[in-house]
Tab-separated table of C-alpha atoms in Angstrom:
chain	number	residue	atom	x	y	z
L	1	MET	CA	27.370	23.115	21.892
L	2	SER	CA	25.025	23.844	18.470
L	3	ILE	CA	22.330	21.720	17.420
L	4	GLU	CA	24.829	20.186	14.790
L	5	GLN	CA	27.422	18.865	17.059
L	6	ASN	CA	24.378	17.878	19.218
L	7	ILE	CA	23.228	15.846	16.820
L	8	ARG	CA	27.027	14.393	16.217
L	9	GLU	CA	27.325	13.635	19.628
L	10	ILE	CA	24.183	11.625	19.754
L	11	SER	CA	25.262	9.940	16.820
L	12	ARG	CA	28.563	9.008	17.768
L	13	LYS	CA	27.206	7.429	20.665
L	14	LEU	CA	24.515	5.311	19.277
L	15	LEU	CA	27.377	4.372	17.234
L	16	SER	CA	29.876	3.173	19.048
L	17	ASP	CA	27.247	1.344	21.722
L	18	GLY	CA	26.345	-0.842	19.057
L	19	VAL	CA	22.340	0.821	19.804
L	20	VAL	CA	22.367	0.909	16.024
L	21	ASP	CA	23.812	-0.106	12.859
L	22	LEU	CA	23.421	2.995	10.494
L	23	ILE	CA	22.622	6.841	11.213
L	24	ILE	CA	20.668	8.602	8.597
L	25	GLY	CA	21.299	12.161	8.265
L	26	TYR	CA	21.936	15.587	6.311
L	27	GLY	CA	24.627	16.445	5.103
L	28	GLN	CA	26.356	19.126	2.678
L	29	GLY	CA	24.690	18.851	-0.928
L	30	THR	CA	26.254	20.338	-4.071
L	31	LEU	CA	24.916	23.688	-4.159
L	32	PRO	CA	24.821	26.214	-0.950
L	33	TYR	CA	20.981	26.127	-0.121
L	34	ALA	CA	20.604	22.059	-0.360
L	35	THR	CA	21.321	19.680	1.812
L	36	THR	CA	21.779	15.516	0.504
L	37	PRO	CA	20.928	12.292	2.924
L	38	VAL	CA	23.777	10.779	4.318
L	39	PHE	CA	24.127	7.159	5.512
L	40	ILE	CA	26.606	6.600	7.928
L	41	ARG	CA	28.087	3.209	9.315
L	42	ASN	CA	31.313	4.165	11.021
L	43	ALA	CA	31.233	6.524	14.095
L	44	ASP	CA	34.504	8.336	13.070
L	45	ASP	CA	32.368	9.373	9.925
L	46	VAL	CA	29.587	11.399	12.376
L	47	GLU	CA	31.304	14.685	11.536
L	48	GLN	CA	29.804	14.215	7.712
L	49	LEU	CA	26.452	14.929	9.460
L	50	ILE	CA	25.518	19.000	9.145
L	51	TRP	CA	22.099	20.671	10.240
L	52	ASN	CA	21.321	23.911	8.572
L	53	PRO	CA	17.744	25.670	7.757
L	54	CYS	CA	18.099	23.709	4.291
L	55	CYS	CA	17.732	20.187	5.489
L	56	THR	CA	14.156	19.848	3.456
L	57	ASN	CA	14.557	15.929	2.348
L	58	ASN	CA	12.155	14.022	3.989
L	59	LEU	CA	14.482	11.468	5.159
L	60	ALA	CA	11.382	8.421	6.793
L	61	LEU	CA	11.851	7.729	2.968
L	62	TYR	CA	15.463	6.592	2.709
L	63	VAL	CA	14.675	4.551	5.908
L	64	ARG	CA	12.157	3.334	4.624
L	65	ARG	CA	14.104	1.992	1.508
L	66	GLU	CA	17.360	0.699	3.795
L	67	LEU	CA	15.188	-1.272	6.231
L	68	GLU	CA	13.620	-2.841	2.948
L	69	GLN	CA	16.602	-3.647	1.349
L	70	ALA	CA	18.364	-5.086	4.200
L	71	ASN	CA	14.952	-7.428	5.214
L	72	LYS	CA	15.943	-8.693	1.641
L	73	LYS	CA	19.339	-10.502	2.641
L	74	LYS	CA	18.401	-13.848	4.458
L	75	ASP	CA	19.609	-14.718	7.471
L	76	ALA	CA	21.095	-11.364	8.399
L	77	ARG	CA	20.189	-9.457	11.444
L	78	PRO	CA	17.409	-7.311	11.688
L	79	LEU	CA	18.921	-3.549	11.025
L	80	LYS	CA	18.610	-0.886	12.815
L	81	ILE	CA	18.489	2.619	11.803
L	82	GLY	CA	19.497	6.012	13.889
L	83	VAL	CA	17.520	9.109	12.162
L	84	VAL	CA	17.863	12.604	12.136
L	85	THR	CA	14.131	13.589	12.760
L	86	LYS	CA	13.021	16.742	12.159
L	87	LYS	CA	8.739	17.128	13.312
L	88	CYS	CA	7.298	16.148	9.198
L	89	ASP	CA	9.869	12.967	9.480
L	90	ALA	CA	8.390	12.161	12.246
L	91	LYS	CA	5.271	12.581	11.196
L	92	ALA	CA	5.922	10.688	7.953
L	93	MET	CA	7.619	7.679	9.760
L	94	VAL	CA	3.825	7.504	12.216
L	95	GLU	CA	2.395	6.862	8.927
L	96	LEU	CA	4.544	4.074	7.882
L	97	ILE	CA	4.292	2.100	10.727
L	98	ARG	CA	0.732	2.440	10.672
L	99	GLU	CA	1.256	0.753	7.274
L	100	ASN	CA	3.107	-1.643	8.166
L	101	GLN	CA	5.986	-0.543	6.261
L	102	LEU	CA	8.664	0.145	8.978
L	103	LYS	CA	8.686	-1.199	12.388
L	104	ARG	CA	9.308	1.363	15.598
L	105	GLU	CA	11.424	-1.071	16.941
L	106	SER	CA	13.684	-0.702	13.537
L	107	ILE	CA	14.338	2.995	14.531
L	108	VAL	CA	15.436	4.990	16.770
L	109	VAL	CA	14.367	8.778	16.563
L	110	ILE	CA	16.657	11.531	16.951
L	111	ALA	CA	14.565	14.472	17.650
L	112	VAL	CA	15.364	17.420	16.587
L	113	PRO	CA	14.201	20.695	17.340
L	114	CYS	CA	13.363	22.289	13.827
L	115	SER	CA	12.572	25.970	13.182
L	116	GLY	CA	11.637	25.792	10.011
L	117	MET	CA	13.010	25.132	6.344
L	118	LEU	CA	14.061	27.654	4.350
L	119	ASP	CA	12.077	27.579	0.874
L	120	LYS	CA	14.466	27.126	-2.207
L	121	ALA	CA	11.737	28.959	-4.901
L	122	LYS	CA	11.499	32.091	-2.200
L	123	LEU	CA	14.921	32.170	-2.160
L	124	HIS	CA	15.868	32.079	-6.005
L	125	LYS	CA	12.845	34.818	-6.210
L	126	ARG	CA	14.399	37.196	-3.420
L	127	ALA	CA	18.047	36.905	-5.462
L	128	GLY	CA	16.160	37.731	-8.695
L	129	ASP	CA	16.978	34.592	-10.216
L	130	ARG	CA	20.641	34.769	-9.827
L	131	GLU	CA	22.522	32.376	-9.289
L	132	LEU	CA	23.173	31.733	-5.459
L	133	LEU	CA	26.756	30.824	-3.922
L	134	ARG	CA	26.533	31.222	-0.549
L	135	VAL	CA	22.991	31.089	1.851
L	136	GLU	CA	23.831	31.764	5.424
L	137	VAL	CA	21.789	31.749	8.577
L	138	SER	CA	22.140	34.170	11.319
L	139	GLY	CA	19.394	34.894	13.779
L	140	SER	CA	16.251	35.925	12.026
L	141	GLU	CA	18.226	36.798	9.018
L	142	VAL	CA	19.324	34.724	5.791
L	143	ILE	CA	22.160	36.334	3.580
L	144	LEU	CA	22.274	35.551	0.349
L	145	ALA	CA	24.980	36.169	-2.019
L	146	GLY	CA	26.400	35.852	-5.136
L	147	ARG	CA	28.504	37.117	-7.748
L	148	GLY	CA	28.308	40.683	-7.208
L	149	PHE	CA	25.859	40.955	-4.906
L	150	GLU	CA	25.038	40.360	-1.322
L	151	ILE	CA	21.424	40.771	0.301
L	152	LYS	CA	20.017	40.105	3.848
L	153	VAL	CA	16.683	38.808	3.747
L	154	ASN	CA	14.271	38.378	6.418
L	155	ARG	CA	13.752	34.728	7.770
L	156	ASP	CA	10.228	34.849	8.061
L	157	GLU	CA	9.471	35.477	4.696
L	158	VAL	CA	11.796	32.941	3.136
L	159	LEU	CA	10.352	30.071	5.003
L	160	ARG	CA	8.372	27.086	3.307
L	161	ASP	CA	4.784	27.809	3.667
L	162	ASN	CA	4.123	24.539	5.328
L	163	CYS	CA	6.448	25.382	8.182
L	164	LEU	CA	4.834	28.598	8.788
L	165	VAL	CA	1.179	26.287	9.399
L	166	CYS	CA	3.794	23.671	11.294
L	167	LYS	CA	2.617	23.948	14.717
L	168	ASP	CA	4.621	23.174	18.126
L	169	PRO	CA	7.890	21.655	15.656
L	170	GLU	CA	9.589	20.992	18.549
L	171	SER	CA	7.172	18.134	19.776
L	172	LEU	CA	7.333	15.235	18.140
L	173	PRO	CA	4.995	12.319	18.083
L	174	ILE	CA	7.664	9.583	18.507
L	175	ALA	CA	11.400	10.626	19.936
L	176	ASP	CA	13.765	8.176	21.581
L	177	GLU	CA	16.983	10.680	21.699
L	178	ILE	CA	16.326	14.240	22.260
L	179	VAL	CA	18.863	17.276	21.053
L	180	VAL	CA	18.351	19.432	24.056
L	181	GLU	CA	20.270	22.063	22.324
L	182	LYS	CA	17.731	25.027	20.406
L	183	ASP	CA	18.163	27.238	18.014
L	184	ASP	CA	17.737	31.244	18.895
L	185	TYR	CA	15.534	32.073	16.263
L	186	LYS	CA	11.874	30.822	16.745
L	187	LYS	CA	9.490	30.406	13.568
L	188	PRO	CA	6.474	32.424	13.570
L	189	TYR	CA	3.214	30.416	13.193
L	190	VAL	CA	0.385	30.567	11.190
L	191	GLU	CA	-3.002	29.289	12.071
L	192	ASP	CA	-3.974	26.912	9.564
L	193	ASP	CA	-7.445	27.333	8.423
L	194	PHE	CA	-7.176	26.117	4.953
L	195	SER	CA	-8.661	29.803	3.653
L	196	ASP	CA	-6.444	28.512	0.251
L	197	VAL	CA	-8.346	25.984	-0.278
L	198	LYS	CA	-11.818	27.400	0.739
L	199	GLU	CA	-11.093	30.579	-1.962
L	200	HIS	CA	-10.014	28.214	-4.455
L	201	GLU	CA	-13.622	26.303	-3.917
L	202	LYS	CA	-15.417	29.315	-4.830
L	203	LEU	CA	-13.927	29.550	-9.007
L	204	SER	CA	-16.320	27.881	-10.642
L	205	PRO	CA	-15.652	24.626	-12.190
L	206	GLN	CA	-14.412	26.312	-15.633
L	207	GLU	CA	-11.780	28.426	-13.767
L	208	ARG	CA	-10.473	25.742	-11.087
L	209	TRP	CA	-9.745	23.582	-14.001
L	210	ALA	CA	-7.651	26.270	-16.393
L	211	VAL	CA	-5.615	26.957	-12.576
L	212	PHE	CA	-5.579	23.159	-12.796
L	213	ARG	CA	-3.779	22.741	-15.949
L	214	ALA	CA	-2.049	26.179	-16.187
L	215	GLU	CA	0.190	24.787	-12.800
L	216	PHE	CA	0.774	21.161	-14.520
L	217	GLU	CA	0.962	22.641	-17.827
L	218	ASN	CA	4.669	23.431	-16.935
L	219	CYS	CA	5.410	19.699	-15.359
L	220	ILE	CA	8.014	17.944	-16.827
L	221	ARG	CA	7.185	14.625	-15.552
L	222	CYS	CA	10.186	13.988	-14.034
L	223	TYR	CA	8.506	12.250	-11.286
L	224	ALA	CA	10.912	14.014	-8.374
L	225	CYS	CA	8.044	14.974	-6.451
L	226	ARG	CA	6.861	11.072	-6.413
L	227	ASN	CA	10.305	9.903	-5.924
L	228	ALA	CA	11.092	12.849	-2.493
L	229	CYS	CA	7.751	11.509	-0.738
L	230	PRO	CA	8.015	9.221	1.680
L	231	MET	CA	4.468	8.142	1.449
L	232	CYS	CA	5.003	6.966	-2.314
L	233	TYR	CA	6.191	3.295	-2.193
L	234	CYS	CA	4.521	1.247	-4.667
L	235	SER	CA	7.245	-1.319	-6.035
L	236	GLU	CA	5.747	-0.474	-9.131
L	237	CYS	CA	3.944	2.578	-9.713
L	238	PHE	CA	0.793	3.195	-12.132
L	239	ALA	CA	2.893	5.874	-14.240
L	240	GLU	CA	5.165	3.015	-15.501
L	241	CYS	CA	2.891	-0.083	-15.236
L	242	SER	CA	2.985	-1.452	-18.820
L	243	GLN	CA	0.372	-4.145	-18.184
L	244	PRO	CA	-2.112	-2.519	-18.357
L	245	ARG	CA	-0.296	0.987	-19.396
L	246	TRP	CA	-2.598	3.684	-18.295
L	247	LEU	CA	-0.886	6.395	-19.602
L	248	GLY	CA	1.826	7.151	-22.095
L	249	GLY	CA	5.142	8.216	-21.468
L	250	SER	CA	5.514	11.819	-22.212
L	251	VAL	CA	4.934	15.135	-21.584
L	252	GLU	CA	1.567	15.308	-23.265
L	253	LEU	CA	-0.783	17.898	-21.176
L	254	LYS	CA	-3.801	15.019	-20.832
L	255	ASP	CA	-0.492	12.082	-19.552
L	256	VAL	CA	0.653	14.980	-17.220
L	257	LEU	CA	-2.772	15.768	-15.510
L	258	PHE	CA	-4.211	12.136	-15.483
L	259	PHE	CA	-0.565	11.450	-13.279
L	260	GLN	CA	-0.798	14.344	-11.148
L	261	ILE	CA	-4.617	13.931	-10.104
L	262	VAL	CA	-3.630	10.146	-9.900
L	263	ARG	CA	-0.739	11.205	-7.886
L	264	VAL	CA	-2.320	13.085	-5.552
L	265	LEU	CA	-5.202	11.024	-4.891
L	266	HIS	CA	-2.921	8.144	-3.688
L	267	GLN	CA	-2.421	10.854	-0.660
L	268	ALA	CA	-5.796	10.679	0.565
L	269	GLY	CA	-5.530	10.190	4.030
L	270	ARG	CA	-2.088	9.823	4.159
L	271	CYS	CA	0.101	12.886	2.893
L	272	VAL	CA	1.864	14.484	6.361
L	273	ASP	CA	1.929	17.779	3.991
L	274	CYS	CA	6.001	17.969	4.534
L	275	GLY	CA	6.675	19.777	1.614
L	276	ALA	CA	9.197	17.260	0.243
L	277	CYS	CA	7.573	17.239	-3.337
L	278	ALA	CA	7.293	20.722	-3.576
L	279	ALA	CA	10.641	21.371	-2.218
L	280	ALA	CA	12.067	18.458	-4.812
L	281	CYS	CA	10.224	20.032	-8.358
L	282	PRO	CA	12.678	21.400	-10.540
L	283	MET	CA	9.935	23.489	-12.270
L	284	ASP	CA	8.478	25.136	-9.063
L	285	LEU	CA	5.079	23.869	-8.992
L	286	ASP	CA	2.198	24.932	-6.415
L	287	ILE	CA	1.947	21.005	-5.522
L	288	ARG	CA	1.045	21.343	-2.134
L	289	LYS	CA	-1.986	23.165	-3.276
L	290	TYR	CA	-4.146	19.957	-4.253
L	291	THR	CA	-2.724	17.554	-1.584
L	292	ARG	CA	-4.324	20.513	0.838
L	293	LYS	CA	-7.238	19.348	-0.298
L	294	LEU	CA	-7.245	16.162	0.634
L	295	ASN	CA	-5.938	17.063	4.347
L	296	TYR	CA	-8.901	19.349	4.143
L	297	ASP	CA	-11.386	16.719	3.666
L	298	ALA	CA	-9.693	14.081	5.736
L	299	LEU	CA	-10.008	16.858	8.664
L	300	ASN	CA	-13.206	18.061	7.989
L	301	ILE	CA	-15.421	14.929	7.125
L	302	PHE	CA	-13.578	12.916	9.065
L	303	ARG	CA	-12.193	14.963	11.752
L	304	PHE	CA	-8.766	13.136	11.255
L	305	GLU	CA	-5.058	14.369	11.086
L	306	THR	CA	-2.227	12.272	9.755
L	307	GLY	CA	0.964	11.832	11.633
L	308	VAL	CA	-0.413	11.880	15.253
L	309	SER	CA	-0.323	8.060	16.683
L	310	PRO	CA	1.359	5.661	15.354
L	311	ASP	CA	-1.030	2.934	16.985
L	312	ASP	CA	-4.351	3.816	14.790
L	313	LYS	CA	-5.063	2.258	11.320
L	314	PRO	CA	-4.765	4.223	8.435
L	315	LEU	CA	-8.006	6.230	7.222
L	316	LEU	CA	-9.477	4.341	4.177
L	317	ALA	CA	-8.020	1.069	5.901
L	318	THR	CA	-10.740	0.921	7.892
L	319	PHE	CA	-14.399	2.735	8.032
L	320	SER	CA	-17.503	3.023	10.105
L	321	ILE	CA	-20.761	2.113	9.575
L	322	ASP	CA	-21.866	5.760	9.738
L	323	ASP	CA	-19.924	7.921	7.238
L	324	THR	CA	-20.907	10.301	4.962
L	325	GLN	CA	-23.303	9.370	2.327
L	326	GLU	CA	-24.216	12.920	1.073
L	327	PHE	CA	-22.386	12.430	-1.570
L	328	ILE	CA	-24.352	9.383	-2.840
L	329	THR	CA	-26.731	10.030	-6.197
L	330	GLU	CA	-30.671	9.163	-5.119
L	331	PRO	CA	-32.415	8.174	-8.350
L	332	GLU	CA	-35.369	10.703	-6.987
R	1	MET	CA	6.656	25.699	-22.762
R	2	LYS	CA	4.451	27.957	-24.401
R	3	GLN	CA	1.026	28.772	-22.340
R	4	ASN	CA	-2.209	27.526	-23.965
R	5	ASN	CA	-4.244	31.052	-24.536
R	6	LYS	CA	-6.840	29.494	-26.699
R	7	PRO	CA	-10.210	30.470	-26.255
R	8	GLU	CA	-12.452	28.284	-24.297
R	9	LYS	CA	-14.582	26.650	-27.119
R	10	GLU	CA	-17.961	27.214	-27.467
R	11	LYS	CA	-20.266	24.681	-25.839
R	12	THR	CA	-20.919	22.271	-28.790
R	13	HIS	CA	-24.384	21.096	-26.555
R	14	LYS	CA	-26.000	24.302	-27.094
R	15	ALA	CA	-24.979	24.531	-30.818
R	16	ASN	CA	-25.948	20.536	-31.060
R	17	PRO	CA	-29.329	19.538	-29.500
R	18	ASP	CA	-29.033	16.056	-30.800
R	19	TRP	CA	-25.633	15.531	-28.240
R	20	GLU	CA	-25.772	12.396	-26.489
R	21	PRO	CA	-23.388	12.141	-23.436
R	22	ARG	CA	-21.177	8.890	-22.764
R	23	ILE	CA	-21.702	7.464	-19.451
R	24	VAL	CA	-19.357	4.589	-18.203
R	25	ALA	CA	-20.961	2.639	-15.214
R	26	PHE	CA	-19.529	0.571	-13.314
R	27	LEU	CA	-21.190	-1.801	-11.447
R	28	CYS	CA	-20.656	-4.392	-9.134
R	29	ASN	CA	-21.182	-8.359	-9.616
R	30	TRP	CA	-23.979	-8.312	-7.008
R	31	CYS	CA	-26.106	-6.219	-6.482
R	32	SER	CA	-26.376	-3.209	-9.646
R	33	TYR	CA	-25.316	-5.384	-12.273
R	34	ALA	CA	-28.382	-7.964	-11.208
R	35	GLY	CA	-30.309	-4.419	-10.781
R	36	ALA	CA	-29.456	-3.218	-14.375
R	37	ASP	CA	-30.064	-6.851	-15.676
R	38	LEU	CA	-33.486	-6.703	-13.942
R	39	ALA	CA	-34.367	-3.453	-15.455
R	40	GLY	CA	-33.549	-5.245	-18.801
R	41	ILE	CA	-35.780	-8.087	-18.183
R	42	SER	CA	-38.318	-6.083	-17.009
R	43	ARG	CA	-38.834	-4.175	-20.150
R	44	LEU	CA	-37.902	-0.736	-18.472
R	45	GLN	CA	-36.948	1.713	-20.565
R	46	TYR	CA	-33.749	4.072	-19.760
R	47	PRO	CA	-31.472	6.093	-21.797
R	48	PRO	CA	-29.099	4.487	-23.885
R	49	ASN	CA	-25.977	5.930	-22.690
R	50	VAL	CA	-24.516	4.115	-20.419
R	51	ARG	CA	-21.676	1.841	-21.231
R	52	ILE	CA	-21.425	-1.142	-18.661
R	53	ILE	CA	-18.308	-2.438	-16.857
R	54	ARG	CA	-19.425	-4.929	-14.332
R	55	VAL	CA	-16.660	-5.439	-11.332
R	56	PRO	CA	-16.534	-7.829	-8.304
R	57	CYS	CA	-17.355	-5.089	-6.227
R	58	SER	CA	-17.254	-1.471	-5.602
R	59	GLY	CA	-14.700	-1.929	-3.386
R	60	ARG	CA	-12.374	-3.143	-6.678
R	61	ILE	CA	-12.987	0.696	-7.933
R	62	ASN	CA	-9.442	2.296	-8.521
R	63	PRO	CA	-9.988	5.864	-8.475
R	64	LEU	CA	-7.736	5.558	-11.388
R	65	PHE	CA	-10.289	4.004	-12.943
R	66	VAL	CA	-12.830	6.908	-12.602
R	67	VAL	CA	-10.129	9.318	-13.976
R	68	LYS	CA	-9.151	7.299	-16.949
R	69	ALA	CA	-12.580	6.928	-18.270
R	70	LEU	CA	-13.104	10.814	-18.088
R	71	ALA	CA	-9.517	10.963	-19.516
R	72	ASP	CA	-10.164	8.679	-22.174
R	73	GLY	CA	-13.600	10.739	-22.913
R	74	ALA	CA	-16.523	9.627	-21.182
R	75	ASP	CA	-18.573	12.315	-20.489
R	76	GLY	CA	-19.542	11.034	-17.020
R	77	VAL	CA	-18.740	8.116	-14.862
R	78	LEU	CA	-21.342	6.179	-12.916
R	79	VAL	CA	-19.876	3.797	-9.541
R	80	SER	CA	-22.435	1.609	-8.540
R	81	GLY	CA	-23.017	-1.437	-5.728
R	82	CYS	CA	-24.602	-2.622	-3.179
R	83	HIS	CA	-26.516	-0.776	-0.718
R	84	PRO	CA	-24.118	-0.392	2.813
R	85	GLY	CA	-24.965	-3.610	5.035
R	86	ASP	CA	-25.241	-5.768	1.954
R	87	CYS	CA	-22.109	-6.197	0.205
R	88	HIS	CA	-21.317	-9.583	-0.976
R	89	TYR	CA	-17.835	-9.300	0.648
R	90	ILE	CA	-19.294	-7.825	4.056
R	91	SER	CA	-17.536	-4.390	3.803
R	92	GLY	CA	-15.727	-3.903	-0.048
R	93	ASN	CA	-18.657	-1.092	-0.291
R	94	TYR	CA	-18.089	0.562	3.107
R	95	SER	CA	-14.148	1.050	1.724
R	96	ALA	CA	-15.134	2.444	-1.112
R	97	ARG	CA	-17.978	5.076	0.415
R	98	ARG	CA	-14.484	6.539	2.099
R	99	LYS	CA	-12.272	6.475	-0.992
R	100	PHE	CA	-15.416	7.728	-3.157
R	101	VAL	CA	-15.561	10.631	-1.069
R	102	PHE	CA	-11.856	11.899	-1.425
R	103	LEU	CA	-12.240	11.335	-5.088
R	104	LYS	CA	-15.388	13.233	-5.943
R	105	HIS	CA	-14.258	15.947	-3.519
R	106	PHE	CA	-11.134	16.174	-5.359
R	107	LEU	CA	-12.608	16.272	-9.070
R	108	ASP	CA	-14.500	18.977	-8.087
R	109	TYR	CA	-12.014	20.182	-6.513
R	110	ILE	CA	-9.745	20.867	-9.731
R	111	GLY	CA	-12.667	21.411	-11.906
R	112	ILE	CA	-14.262	18.319	-13.202
R	113	GLU	CA	-17.967	19.229	-12.600
R	114	PRO	CA	-19.746	17.305	-9.590
R	115	GLU	CA	-22.059	16.072	-12.173
R	116	ARG	CA	-19.891	14.169	-13.840
R	117	THR	CA	-19.000	11.900	-11.354
R	118	HIS	CA	-21.877	9.764	-9.320
R	119	PHE	CA	-21.753	7.081	-7.134
R	120	ALA	CA	-24.883	4.993	-5.923
R	121	TRP	CA	-26.019	2.026	-4.460
R	122	VAL	CA	-28.871	-0.121	-6.451
R	123	SER	CA	-29.361	-3.800	-5.365
R	124	ALA	CA	-30.714	-6.786	-7.141
R	125	SER	CA	-34.069	-6.187	-6.913
R	126	GLU	CA	-34.357	-2.199	-8.056
R	127	GLY	CA	-35.127	-2.331	-11.538
R	128	GLU	CA	-37.202	0.236	-11.668
R	129	ARG	CA	-34.466	2.333	-9.130
R	130	PHE	CA	-31.495	1.277	-11.486
R	131	ALA	CA	-33.516	2.353	-14.882
R	132	LYS	CA	-34.492	5.833	-12.927
R	133	LEU	CA	-30.806	6.076	-11.820
R	134	ILE	CA	-29.982	6.039	-15.294
R	135	ALA	CA	-32.124	8.449	-16.623
R	136	LYS	CA	-31.022	10.680	-13.532
R	137	VAL	CA	-27.792	10.665	-14.550
R	138	VAL	CA	-27.935	11.380	-17.965
R	139	ARG	CA	-29.559	14.388	-17.243
R	140	GLU	CA	-27.130	15.661	-14.845
R	141	VAL	CA	-24.304	15.061	-17.648
R	142	LYS	CA	-26.177	16.853	-19.921
R	143	LYS	CA	-26.436	19.725	-17.850
R	144	VAL	CA	-22.891	20.106	-18.038
R	145	GLY	CA	-22.318	18.942	-21.841
R	146	PRO	CA	-19.011	17.289	-23.360
R	147	ALA	CA	-16.273	16.585	-21.244
R	148	THR	CA	-13.544	18.530	-22.983
R	149	HIS	CA	-10.757	18.285	-19.444
R	150	PHE	CA	-9.110	16.356	-21.648
R	151	LYS	CA	-9.767	16.878	-25.006
R	152	GLN	CA	-6.436	17.619	-27.343
R	153	ASP	CA	-8.169	20.966	-28.437
R	154	ASN	CA	-8.241	21.683	-24.968
R	155	CYS	CA	-4.768	20.029	-23.957
R	156	ASP	CA	-2.886	20.709	-27.092
R	157	VAL	CA	0.365	22.568	-25.740
R	158	ASN	CA	1.666	23.596	-29.477
């Protein structure tokens, strides 16, 4: 039995036993390397569920949205959702539980052992920006095929960067149903020492601003990063707020940079580094470079890591009298 | 979209020694604003570069305000509130302090010089401290010159 079949079996059982009303998982998307979230309410439809190394979306986003919709309806019985969960989804759900956006008892976590997801930007680059019609994974190899070409690449080399630094992707902070099947491929693990952040800090302020500007000069402000992020759930985003209107709606660079700075700042102490923003970006911008700085600071200054335990309060919702003061300006 | 290959503009403050920075100061109603008031009624001299915005508490400061001030032409931003332990709302400044750590470090990380963003504590009885603080902030901002990060000629994509 494969992981995929195991997921279907668990989902079928949960639905037919009436444990959950809805299963949120991955279905085949319109592109060969893309998956799309599927919402299954009927046990006969579980065949739509798939599992492959392209399941990059973070489903925690949809779980929160579905529960919010359901709670709006009066006198409906509380909705219970089964979620096909890899480690980043679980971490995001932990953070949402902490922020009172989810109730632990509203979800049934179907824990899937993840072996790293493929980076679409890396796949495109390997295929020389030619159209990909087939992406197939076998063991430690990925076969990329299109019109008139078929190439084999090493799976280690096309994994997302955040998957490489993911430690122990098989142990989830929350789990109810466990998928026992395993992938025969084991992803490499790179100790995350934030060396890229430290390197960036060595540049001069002018150089750092030039890097930042050059990165987001190409941003088309489609808001895909915001919409794909499980932690971006404000009912009114500052970007669209009209009273007061904080920024213009065009791709004028000033507005783009302003939007990106504030969007990233909103992730302070919250980002689970699931890479959903980077995966959603149509311009393949290096969005993680900036959220990683916040994670680095959270770890370095507050010894805080996201997505570990659903019981603590969020980092910025609490304080300690002994918090750092080194950055405070003293008049003398 | 075209790449912006314009050479870095000569820092105008070197060419123009008369340049004076514009600094936006967010002061909490209960301590720092009263401290500024005391500096005024005590006839203490301090540089006239600050534009003061009174807020109920330093905890009211959304990092967005600071970025917005910089984006709209401020050369520096100061946020000042009650000393830790003295918050009128008990813990507003403690919550603010955590936010400001991330804000200050992040702005530094993307290349907005740390000399431009300042966080401080000034109580209602510290008129002199307020005057000295403003003098120091103005000195610091003058070191790095006019903020050009969000200026049109620096942001022009055409």
